[in-house]
């Protein structure tokens, strides 16, 4: 049995006349009659009783079968619609990784809200992870896309583009005289002790944070490294030293810690959307295209 048999049957059931049903279906009456006969043979039951040569009435079996035929055709139409929407990327799910500063970024949250409004049937599953963890998850297919610190080069099989550029801020213990300055430049903090992220985490940043505020010909004194950004903030707040981070992190309220924008440097913290080079999932491709259209970074 095929869907066409159900379409033929419902047309005849609605018209109760082979000639009118055939005209509606744009086929000949004998062809329609043969199709209905074939359907009755498949079912082993009569669906119609003839009143005249062309007009018919439904049998009891035909009446019950009509209910199921309508339900099946409706389900088939719905399946076709879902398939088409899924192919366009309007339906599906996306596993999205993000670094903490991306989660604190108003720009990123606005894009996610807009994407959900445009694609309400695409589920976004958010997972916070540092950059190198996201690279690994993307390679293992446990993440679909990631918002990471832009690397100096992408791992094999991955690519991406910068979606936002953020100025650097320096986290300063309240008791440090630098905290009294309203304007801070790299030269003001070049001789201060610094807290940096672990070497493993720094791979994702390409060492960009420290390099961004290091004056030419100088090197900053790193006295401690934290396992993650929260450890770094805690160490800074305890008075051990300063640390450099992206603008969204300056919105974190930590007792004993102040943030100042680093002036006098053109370097920025670049946030990238990273994905697999051979991505084929329509919903994921739709998200990638959406974010590319929303990037605040002009292509060079």
mmCIF file with all atom_site columns, N, CA and C in Angstrom, residues 287-296:
data_model
loop_
_atom_site.group_PDB
_atom_site.id
_atom_site.type_symbol
_atom_site.label_atom_id
_atom_site.label_alt_id
_atom_site.label_comp_id
_atom_site.label_asym_id
_atom_site.label_entity_id
_atom_site.label_seq_id
_atom_site.pdbx_PDB_ins_code
_atom_site.Cartn_x
_atom_site.Cartn_y
_atom_site.Cartn_z
_atom_site.occupancy
_atom_site.B_iso_or_equiv
_atom_site.pdbx_formal_charge
_atom_site.auth_seq_id
_atom_site.auth_comp_id
_atom_site.auth_asym_id
_atom_site.auth_atom_id
_atom_site.pdbx_PDB_model_num
ATOM 1  N N  . UNK A 1 287 ? 23.541 27.699 12.166 1.00 0.00 ? 287 UNK A N  1
ATOM 2  C CA . UNK A 1 287 ? 24.065 28.505 13.280 1.00 0.00 ? 287 UNK A CA 1
ATOM 3  C C  . UNK A 1 287 ? 25.377 29.183 12.882 1.00 0.00 ? 287 UNK A C  1
ATOM 4  N N  . UNK A 1 288 ? 26.232 28.445 12.184 1.00 0.00 ? 288 UNK A N  1
ATOM 5  C CA . UNK A 1 288 ? 27.513 29.009 11.746 1.00 0.00 ? 288 UNK A CA 1
ATOM 6  C C  . UNK A 1 288 ? 27.267 30.203 10.816 1.00 0.00 ? 288 UNK A C  1
ATOM 7  N N  . UNK A 1 289 ? 26.363 30.034 9.865  1.00 0.00 ? 289 UNK A N  1
ATOM 8  C CA . UNK A 1 289 ? 26.040 31.130 8.935  1.00 0.00 ? 289 UNK A CA 1
ATOM 9  C C  . UNK A 1 289 ? 25.443 32.318 9.676  1.00 0.00 ? 289 UNK A C  1
ATOM 10 N N  . UNK A 1 290 ? 24.587 32.021 10.658 1.00 0.00 ? 290 UNK A N  1
ATOM 11 C CA . UNK A 1 290 ? 23.968 33.098 11.441 1.00 0.00 ? 290 UNK A CA 1
ATOM 12 C C  . UNK A 1 290 ? 25.037 33.897 12.182 1.00 0.00 ? 290 UNK A C  1
ATOM 13 N N  . UNK A 1 291 ? 25.946 33.202 12.855 1.00 0.00 ? 291 UNK A N  1
ATOM 14 C CA . UNK A 1 291 ? 26.992 33.898 13.612 1.00 0.00 ? 291 UNK A CA 1
ATOM 15 C C  . UNK A 1 291 ? 27.946 34.645 12.690 1.00 0.00 ? 291 UNK A C  1
ATOM 16 N N  . UNK A 1 292 ? 28.198 34.090 11.504 1.00 0.00 ? 292 UNK A N  1
ATOM 17 C CA . UNK A 1 292 ? 29.065 34.795 10.556 1.00 0.00 ? 292 UNK A CA 1
ATOM 18 C C  . UNK A 1 292 ? 28.421 36.113 10.122 1.00 0.00 ? 292 UNK A C  1
ATOM 19 N N  . UNK A 1 293 ? 27.085 36.101 9.995  1.00 0.00 ? 293 UNK A N  1
ATOM 20 C CA . UNK A 1 293 ? 26.392 37.321 9.575  1.00 0.00 ? 293 UNK A CA 1
ATOM 21 C C  . UNK A 1 293 ? 26.336 38.355 10.698 1.00 0.00 ? 293 UNK A C  1
ATOM 22 N N  . UNK A 1 294 ? 26.549 37.903 11.952 1.00 0.00 ? 294 UNK A N  1
ATOM 23 C CA . UNK A 1 294 ? 26.439 38.800 13.092 1.00 0.00 ? 294 UNK A CA 1
ATOM 24 C C  . UNK A 1 294 ? 27.793 39.246 13.643 1.00 0.00 ? 294 UNK A C  1
ATOM 25 N N  . UNK A 1 295 ? 28.882 38.753 13.079 1.00 0.00 ? 295 UNK A N  1
ATOM 26 C CA . UNK A 1 295 ? 30.188 39.113 13.617 1.00 0.00 ? 295 UNK A CA 1
ATOM 27 C C  . UNK A 1 295 ? 30.406 40.618 13.619 1.00 0.00 ? 295 UNK A C  1
ATOM 28 N N  . UNK A 1 296 ? 31.048 41.102 14.676 1.00 0.00 ? 296 UNK A N  1
ATOM 29 C CA . UNK A 1 296 ? 31.338 42.532 14.763 1.00 0.00 ? 296 UNK A CA 1
ATOM 30 C C  . UNK A 1 296 ? 32.724 42.852 14.196 1.00 0.00 ? 296 UNK A C  1
#
